[in-house]
Coordinates of C-alpha atoms in Angstrom, one line a residue:
X1 CA 118.1 118.6 72.0
X2 CA 118.3 122.0 73.5
X3 CA 118.9 122.5 77.3
X4 CA 116.4 124.9 79.0
X5 CA 118.2 128.0 80.4
X6 CA 115.6 128.7 83.1
X7 CA 116.0 127.1 86.4
X8 CA 112.4 127.6 87.4
X9 CA 109.8 124.9 87.8
X10 CA 108.3 123.4 84.7
X11 CA 104.9 125.2 85.2
X12 CA 106.5 128.6 85.7
X13 CA 108.7 128.1 82.6
X14 CA 105.6 127.1 80.6
X15 CA 103.8 130.2 81.8
X16 CA 106.9 132.4 81.2
X17 CA 106.7 133.8 84.7
X18 CA 109.5 134.3 87.3
X19 CA 109.8 131.3 89.7
X20 CA 111.3 131.6 93.3
X21 CA 112.7 128.0 92.9
X22 CA 111.5 127.1 96.4
X23 CA 111.7 123.5 97.8
X24 CA 109.9 121.2 97.7
X25 CA 107.7 123.4 95.4
X26 CA 107.6 127.0 94.4
X27 CA 105.4 129.6 96.1
X28 CA 103.8 130.8 92.9
X29 CA 102.3 127.3 92.2
X30 CA 101.1 127.1 95.9
X31 CA 99.5 130.5 95.5
X32 CA 97.4 129.4 92.6
X33 CA 96.5 126.0 94.2
X34 CA 98.4 123.9 91.7
X35 CA 100.9 121.1 92.6
X36 CA 104.4 122.3 91.7
X37 CA 105.8 120.0 89.0
X38 CA 109.4 120.5 90.2
X39 CA 112.6 121.4 88.5
X40 CA 113.6 118.3 86.6
X41 CA 115.1 118.7 83.1
X42 CA 115.5 116.3 80.3
X43 CA 114.5 113.1 82.2
X44 CA 111.1 111.6 82.7
X45 CA 110.5 109.0 85.5
X46 CA 108.5 106.2 83.9
X47 CA 107.2 103.2 85.9
X48 CA 106.1 99.9 84.5
X49 CA 103.7 97.6 86.2
X50 CA 105.1 97.2 89.7
X51 CA 105.3 93.4 89.5
X52 CA 106.0 92.6 85.9
X53 CA 109.5 93.0 84.4
X54 CA 109.7 94.5 80.9
X55 CA 110.5 92.0 78.2
X56 CA 112.8 92.8 75.3
X57 CA 111.1 91.8 72.1
X58 CA 112.1 88.3 71.1
X59 CA 113.9 87.5 74.3
X60 CA 112.9 86.1 77.7
X61 CA 114.8 86.9 80.9
X62 CA 115.4 84.8 83.9
X63 CA 113.2 87.2 85.9
X64 CA 110.3 86.4 83.5
X65 CA 110.7 82.7 84.3
X66 CA 110.8 83.5 88.0
X67 CA 107.7 85.7 87.8
X68 CA 105.8 82.9 86.1
X69 CA 106.8 80.2 88.6
X70 CA 104.4 80.5 91.6
X71 CA 106.7 78.7 94.0
X72 CA 109.6 81.2 93.6
X73 CA 107.7 84.4 92.6
X74 CA 108.1 86.0 96.0
X75 CA 111.8 86.8 95.8
X76 CA 111.6 88.1 92.2
X77 CA 108.6 90.2 93.1
X78 CA 110.3 91.6 96.1
X79 CA 113.4 92.4 94.1
X80 CA 111.3 94.2 91.5
X81 CA 109.4 96.0 94.2
X82 CA 112.6 97.3 95.8
X83 CA 114.0 98.2 92.4
X84 CA 110.9 100.3 91.6
X85 CA 111.1 101.9 95.1
X86 CA 114.8 102.8 94.7
X87 CA 114.1 104.5 91.3
X88 CA 111.3 106.5 92.9
X89 CA 113.2 107.5 96.0
X90 CA 116.2 108.6 94.0
X91 CA 114.1 111.4 92.5
X92 CA 111.7 111.9 95.3
X93 CA 113.5 114.7 97.2
X94 CA 114.5 116.5 94.0
X95 CA 110.9 116.9 92.9
X96 CA 108.4 115.5 95.4
X97 CA 105.3 116.8 93.7
X98 CA 106.3 115.5 90.2
X99 CA 106.9 112.0 91.6
X100 CA 103.7 111.7 93.7
X101 CA 101.8 110.1 90.9
X102 CA 104.5 107.6 90.0
X103 CA 104.9 106.8 93.7
X104 CA 101.2 106.3 94.1
X105 CA 101.3 103.8 91.2
X106 CA 104.0 101.8 93.0
X107 CA 102.1 102.1 96.3
X108 CA 98.8 100.8 94.8
X109 CA 100.7 97.9 93.1
X110 CA 102.3 97.0 96.4
X111 CA 99.0 97.2 98.3
X112 CA 97.3 94.7 96.0
X113 CA 100.3 92.4 95.7
X114 CA 100.4 89.4 95.8
X115 CA 96.7 89.1 95.3
X116 CA 94.9 89.6 91.9
X117 CA 93.6 93.0 91.0
X118 CA 90.0 91.6 91.3
X119 CA 90.4 91.4 95.1
X120 CA 88.1 94.0 96.6
X121 CA 89.2 94.0 100.2
X122 CA 88.2 97.5 101.3
X123 CA 91.4 98.4 103.1
X124 CA 93.3 97.9 99.9
X125 CA 90.6 99.3 97.6
X126 CA 90.4 102.8 99.0
X127 CA 94.0 103.5 98.0
X128 CA 93.0 103.2 94.3
X129 CA 91.1 106.5 94.7
X130 CA 94.2 108.5 95.7
X131 CA 95.5 109.4 92.2
X132 CA 92.2 110.9 91.1
X133 CA 91.8 113.0 94.2
X134 CA 95.4 114.3 94.5
X135 CA 95.4 118.1 94.0
X136 CA 91.9 118.7 95.4
X137 CA 92.9 119.8 98.9
X138 CA 96.2 120.8 100.5
X139 CA 95.7 118.9 103.7
X140 CA 94.9 115.7 101.7
X141 CA 97.9 116.4 99.4
X142 CA 100.4 116.7 102.2
X143 CA 98.9 113.5 103.8
X144 CA 99.3 111.6 100.5
X145 CA 102.9 112.9 100.1
X146 CA 103.7 111.8 103.6
X147 CA 102.4 108.3 103.3
X148 CA 103.8 107.5 99.8
X149 CA 107.2 109.0 100.8
X150 CA 107.3 106.8 103.9
X151 CA 106.4 103.7 101.8
X152 CA 108.9 104.5 99.0
X153 CA 111.6 105.2 101.6
X154 CA 110.9 102.1 103.6
X155 CA 111.0 99.8 100.5
X156 CA 114.2 101.4 99.1
X157 CA 115.9 101.9 102.5
X158 CA 116.1 105.6 101.7
X159 CA 116.5 107.5 105.0
X160 CA 116.1 110.9 103.3
X161 CA 112.7 109.9 101.9
X162 CA 111.7 108.7 105.4
X163 CA 112.8 112.0 106.9
X164 CA 110.9 113.8 104.2
X165 CA 107.8 111.8 105.2
X166 CA 108.2 112.8 108.8
X167 CA 108.5 116.5 108.0
X168 CA 105.6 116.4 105.6
X169 CA 103.6 114.6 108.4
X170 CA 104.1 117.6 110.6
X171 CA 102.9 119.8 107.7
X172 CA 99.9 117.6 107.3
X173 CA 99.0 117.7 111.0
X174 CA 99.2 121.5 111.0
X175 CA 97.1 121.7 107.9
X176 CA 94.6 119.3 109.3
X177 CA 94.2 121.4 112.4
X178 CA 93.3 124.4 110.3
X179 CA 91.0 122.4 108.1
X180 CA 89.0 121.0 111.0
X181 CA 88.2 124.6 112.1
X182 CA 86.9 125.4 108.6
X183 CA 83.1 124.7 108.6
X184 CA 83.0 124.1 104.9
X185 CA 86.1 122.0 104.7
X186 CA 86.0 120.0 107.9
X187 CA 83.3 117.5 106.9
X188 CA 84.5 117.0 103.3
X189 CA 85.5 113.7 101.8
X190 CA 89.0 114.9 101.3
X191 CA 89.5 115.7 105.0
X192 CA 88.1 112.3 106.0
X193 CA 90.6 110.7 103.6
X194 CA 93.4 112.8 105.1
X195 CA 92.6 111.7 108.6
X196 CA 92.5 108.0 107.5
X197 CA 95.9 108.4 105.8
X198 CA 97.5 110.0 108.8
X199 CA 96.2 107.2 111.1
X200 CA 97.7 104.6 108.7
X201 CA 101.0 106.5 108.7
X202 CA 101.1 106.2 112.5
X203 CA 100.4 102.5 112.3
X204 CA 103.2 102.0 109.8
X205 CA 105.8 104.5 111.0
X206 CA 105.5 105.2 114.7
X207 CA 107.8 102.8 116.7
X208 CA 108.1 105.1 119.7
X209 CA 104.5 105.7 120.8
X210 CA 102.2 102.7 120.7
X211 CA 99.1 104.8 121.6
X212 CA 99.5 107.6 119.0
X213 CA 97.4 105.7 116.4
X214 CA 94.6 105.3 119.0
X215 CA 94.3 109.1 119.2
X216 CA 94.0 109.3 115.4
X217 CA 91.5 106.5 115.5
X218 CA 89.5 108.5 118.0
X219 CA 89.6 111.5 115.8
X220 CA 88.6 109.3 112.8
X221 CA 85.7 107.9 114.8
X222 CA 84.5 111.3 115.8
X223 CA 84.7 112.7 112.3
X224 CA 82.9 109.7 110.7
X225 CA 80.1 110.2 113.3
X226 CA 79.9 114.0 113.1
X227 CA 79.6 113.8 109.3
X228 CA 76.3 111.9 109.7
X229 CA 74.9 108.9 107.9
X230 CA 73.8 110.8 104.9
X231 CA 77.3 111.7 103.8
X232 CA 78.3 108.2 102.6
X233 CA 76.2 108.0 99.4
X234 CA 79.0 108.2 96.9
X235 CA 81.3 105.2 96.1
X236 CA 84.3 107.1 97.4
X237 CA 82.7 108.1 100.7
X238 CA 81.2 104.7 101.2
X239 CA 84.6 103.0 100.6
X240 CA 86.2 105.4 103.1
X241 CA 83.6 104.4 105.7
X242 CA 84.3 100.7 105.2
X243 CA 88.0 101.3 105.3
X244 CA 87.6 103.2 108.6
X245 CA 85.4 100.9 110.5
X246 CA 88.1 98.4 111.6
X247 CA 89.9 101.3 113.3
X248 CA 86.6 102.6 114.7
X249 CA 86.0 99.2 116.4
X250 CA 89.5 99.0 117.7
X251 CA 89.2 102.5 119.2
X252 CA 85.9 101.4 120.9
X253 CA 87.7 98.3 122.2
X254 CA 90.7 100.2 123.8
X255 CA 88.6 103.2 125.0
X256 CA 85.9 100.9 126.6
X257 CA 83.2 102.8 124.7
X258 CA 80.3 101.3 122.8
X259 CA 80.8 101.3 119.1
X260 CA 78.4 103.7 117.4
X261 CA 78.4 101.6 114.2
X262 CA 76.3 99.1 116.1
X263 CA 73.2 101.3 115.7
X264 CA 70.5 100.6 113.2
X265 CA 71.1 103.7 111.1
X266 CA 74.8 103.0 110.6
X267 CA 74.0 99.4 109.9
X268 CA 71.7 100.4 107.1
X269 CA 74.3 102.7 105.6
X270 CA 77.0 100.0 105.6
X271 CA 74.8 97.4 104.1
X272 CA 74.3 99.4 100.9
X273 CA 76.3 98.1 97.9
X274 CA 77.4 101.0 95.8
X275 CA 79.8 99.0 93.6
X276 CA 79.4 95.8 91.7
X277 CA 82.8 94.3 92.5
X278 CA 81.4 91.7 94.9
X279 CA 78.6 89.2 94.2
X280 CA 75.4 90.4 95.9
X281 CA 75.0 87.4 98.2
X282 CA 78.7 87.5 99.2
X283 CA 78.4 91.3 100.0
X284 CA 75.3 90.7 102.1
X285 CA 76.9 87.9 104.1
X286 CA 80.1 90.0 104.7
X287 CA 77.9 92.9 106.0
X288 CA 75.9 90.5 108.1
X289 CA 79.1 89.3 109.9
X290 CA 80.3 92.9 110.2
X291 CA 77.0 93.9 111.8
X292 CA 77.7 91.3 114.5
X293 CA 81.3 92.4 114.7
X294 CA 80.4 95.9 115.9
X295 CA 79.3 94.3 119.2
X296 CA 82.6 92.8 119.9
X297 CA 83.9 95.7 122.1
X298 CA 81.0 95.4 124.4
X299 CA 81.4 91.6 124.8
X300 CA 85.1 92.0 125.5
X301 CA 84.6 94.8 128.0
X302 CA 82.0 92.7 129.9
X303 CA 84.2 89.6 129.7
X304 CA 87.2 91.3 131.3
X305 CA 85.0 93.0 133.9
X306 CA 83.5 89.7 134.9
X307 CA 86.9 87.9 135.0
X308 CA 88.1 90.5 137.5
X309 CA 84.9 90.8 139.6
X310 CA 84.1 89.1 142.9
X311 CA 82.3 85.8 141.9
X312 CA 80.1 85.6 144.9
X313 CA 78.8 89.2 144.7
X314 CA 75.1 89.5 143.7
X315 CA 75.9 92.2 141.1
X316 CA 78.5 89.9 139.5
X317 CA 76.0 87.0 139.3
X318 CA 73.4 89.3 137.6
X319 CA 76.0 90.5 135.1
X320 CA 77.2 87.0 134.4
X321 CA 73.6 85.8 133.7
X322 CA 73.0 88.6 131.2
X323 CA 76.3 88.1 129.5
X324 CA 75.7 84.4 129.3
X325 CA 72.4 84.9 127.6
X326 CA 73.9 87.4 125.1
X327 CA 76.8 85.1 124.4
X328 CA 74.5 82.1 123.7
X329 CA 72.4 84.3 121.4
X330 CA 75.5 85.5 119.5
X331 CA 76.8 81.9 119.2
X332 CA 73.6 80.9 117.6
X333 CA 73.7 83.8 115.1
X334 CA 77.3 83.1 114.3
X335 CA 76.7 79.4 113.6
X336 CA 73.7 80.3 111.4
X337 CA 75.9 82.8 109.5
X338 CA 78.7 80.3 109.1
X339 CA 76.4 77.6 107.7
X340 CA 75.2 80.1 105.1
X341 CA 78.6 81.6 104.3
X342 CA 80.3 78.2 103.9
X343 CA 77.8 77.4 101.1
X344 CA 78.8 80.7 99.3
X345 CA 82.5 80.8 99.8
X346 CA 84.9 77.8 99.4
X347 CA 86.3 76.5 102.7
X348 CA 90.0 76.8 103.2
X349 CA 92.2 73.9 102.2
X350 CA 95.1 72.4 104.2
X351 CA 98.6 72.8 102.7
X352 CA 102.1 72.4 104.1
X353 CA 103.6 75.6 105.5
X354 CA 105.8 77.4 102.9
X355 CA 107.9 78.7 105.8
X356 CA 108.6 75.3 107.4
X357 CA 106.6 76.3 110.5
X358 CA 107.2 73.7 113.3
X359 CA 104.3 74.6 115.5
X360 CA 101.8 74.8 112.6
X361 CA 103.4 72.7 109.8
X362 CA 100.0 72.5 108.1
X363 CA 98.3 75.8 107.3
X364 CA 95.3 77.1 105.5
X365 CA 95.1 78.3 101.9
X366 CA 92.1 80.3 100.7
X367 CA 90.6 81.1 97.3
X368 CA 91.2 84.9 97.9
X369 CA 92.1 87.4 100.5
X370 CA 88.5 88.7 101.1
X371 CA 87.4 85.2 102.0
X372 CA 90.4 84.6 104.2
X373 CA 89.8 87.9 106.1
X374 CA 86.1 87.0 106.7
X375 CA 86.9 83.5 108.0
X376 CA 89.6 84.9 110.4
X377 CA 87.0 87.4 111.7
X378 CA 84.6 84.5 112.4
X379 CA 87.3 82.4 114.1
X380 CA 88.2 85.4 116.3
X381 CA 84.6 86.0 117.4
X382 CA 84.1 82.3 118.2
X383 CA 87.2 82.4 120.5
X384 CA 85.6 85.3 122.4
X385 CA 82.2 83.6 122.6
X386 CA 83.5 80.4 124.0
X387 CA 85.8 82.2 126.4
X388 CA 82.7 84.0 127.8
X389 CA 80.7 80.7 128.0
X390 CA 83.6 79.2 129.9
X391 CA 83.9 82.1 132.4
X392 CA 80.2 81.9 132.9
X393 CA 80.5 78.1 133.7
X394 CA 78.1 77.1 130.9
X395 CA 78.3 73.3 130.3
X396 CA 80.5 72.3 127.5
X397 CA 84.2 71.9 126.4
X398 CA 84.7 75.6 126.0
X399 CA 88.5 75.6 126.8
X400 CA 88.9 73.1 124.0
X401 CA 86.8 75.2 121.6
X402 CA 88.8 78.3 122.5
X403 CA 92.0 76.4 121.6
X404 CA 90.4 75.0 118.4
X405 CA 89.3 78.4 117.0
X406 CA 92.6 79.9 118.1
X407 CA 94.4 77.3 116.1
X408 CA 92.1 78.1 113.1
X409 CA 93.4 81.7 113.3
X410 CA 97.0 80.6 113.6
X411 CA 96.7 78.3 110.5
X412 CA 95.4 81.3 108.6
X413 CA 98.2 83.7 109.5
X414 CA 100.6 82.7 106.8
X415 CA 98.1 83.4 104.1
X416 CA 96.8 86.6 105.6
X417 CA 100.3 88.0 106.3
X418 CA 101.1 88.4 102.7
X419 CA 101.6 91.9 101.2
X420 CA 102.2 95.3 102.9
X421 CA 98.6 95.2 104.3
X422 CA 99.0 91.8 105.8
X423 CA 99.7 93.2 109.3
X424 CA 96.6 95.3 109.2
X425 CA 94.5 92.3 108.5
X426 CA 96.1 90.4 111.5
X427 CA 96.0 93.1 114.1
X428 CA 92.8 91.9 115.9
X429 CA 93.1 88.1 115.2
X430 CA 96.7 88.0 116.6
X431 CA 95.5 90.1 119.6
X432 CA 92.9 87.4 120.3
X433 CA 95.4 84.6 119.8
X434 CA 97.9 86.2 122.1
X435 CA 95.2 86.7 124.8
X436 CA 94.3 83.0 124.9
X437 CA 97.6 81.4 123.9
X438 CA 99.5 78.6 125.8
X439 CA 103.2 79.3 126.2
X440 CA 104.3 77.7 122.9
X441 CA 101.7 79.6 120.9
X442 CA 102.6 82.8 122.7
X443 CA 106.2 82.5 121.6
X444 CA 104.9 81.7 118.1
X445 CA 102.8 84.9 118.2
X446 CA 105.8 86.9 119.4
X447 CA 107.8 85.7 116.4
X448 CA 105.1 86.8 113.9
X449 CA 104.8 90.2 115.6
X450 CA 108.5 90.8 115.3
X451 CA 108.4 89.9 111.6
X452 CA 105.3 92.0 110.9
X453 CA 106.5 95.0 112.9
X454 CA 109.4 95.5 110.5
X455 CA 107.0 97.5 108.3
X456 CA 104.0 97.9 110.5
X457 CA 105.4 99.4 113.7
X458 CA 102.3 99.2 115.8
X459 CA 102.8 95.4 115.9
X460 CA 106.0 95.5 117.9
X461 CA 105.8 92.6 120.4
X462 CA 106.0 94.9 123.4
X463 CA 102.7 96.6 122.3
X464 CA 100.9 93.3 122.8
X465 CA 102.1 92.8 126.4
X466 CA 99.5 93.3 129.1

């Protein structure tokens, strides 16, 4: 095999033009709007399925046995995951553009693991669009490179890749600022995706500023709203909207603003089903609960205001009366929804904790991650409703009901925490648990936050202190 004499990038060599050999990509490729393929020679980085070891014909390895055994698959999968990440990170800095697609394959595999590929949880699903849209827009491309480099670097313990992610994040921010001033580009699907990726990068990577992601979530909320309801008619745009709405609600919660997604127009958009991955009845019930969920920020804002107000004041009593009526109406709607949903989705089953949890030795196992996420959302809302009924002195054992639904969340944590997106599924439920926890449960929450924050920095325990 001959060795190429040119040191230029692969595309310049193929075109027989002079290459400036810049890093991480050459200027000529950038000029013509093409991803620079890099300067690798003679080696091709090939990835297999992220969580399946390759079998030699006629042989079976110990890793294969481990992969097939459910009880011990976690360690084997983690080892393969880290092995894949190390292979990617070893080539990442030499040719970042060349390795984006391979790194995206690893990322998408990691995002879905350990759940089956049929899982359609939107926060995981939108990542599957990234390979097909890479190369469309420079702002989006730099955002993708930033996020996948951080993921590969974190999984492999490669500090150089993590540093590359940080520098690329600065590039992505600068490009985003210019893109938002471009009338044609600013409202595009690619820019919305870039903003969502940058917000996720802050959630995963920023251990120094616990409020930085809120600024990005604010920008995401504004962009989603400014684009208008009519721009979410394609499957990609609709998936981005559903992937964004959890962050939009959290921004409303922390900013004390009403969530615009609670309006009828936005509810109509979100109820559309543009893909066939979910059964129609399941999709309708999920969207029904989410429509109720958009009102959570207002309930929480009123709850805290009432708890801090002067009880004897006439205005306080008027607000308490209104809040009580709204909470009772919401409780009735949630109970009706649960009765319907529990006939569609299997209820969780009780199993022994695989972690030997002493506070919750019996935990919940669910049929799939979508169902688990929906049940946890329902438990969280019921905690808030009963807390409101209690502060409004409505008859009933509301303190006991708060503790009951709080424990339902805690029993779901072990299942929900699996995979790299586990922390994102638990952000709000653990916030609710922490707010209404007794001392042993609060210590339990702190332990989980410490564990989850190893990869999802926004969940550092100090960020949950009030």
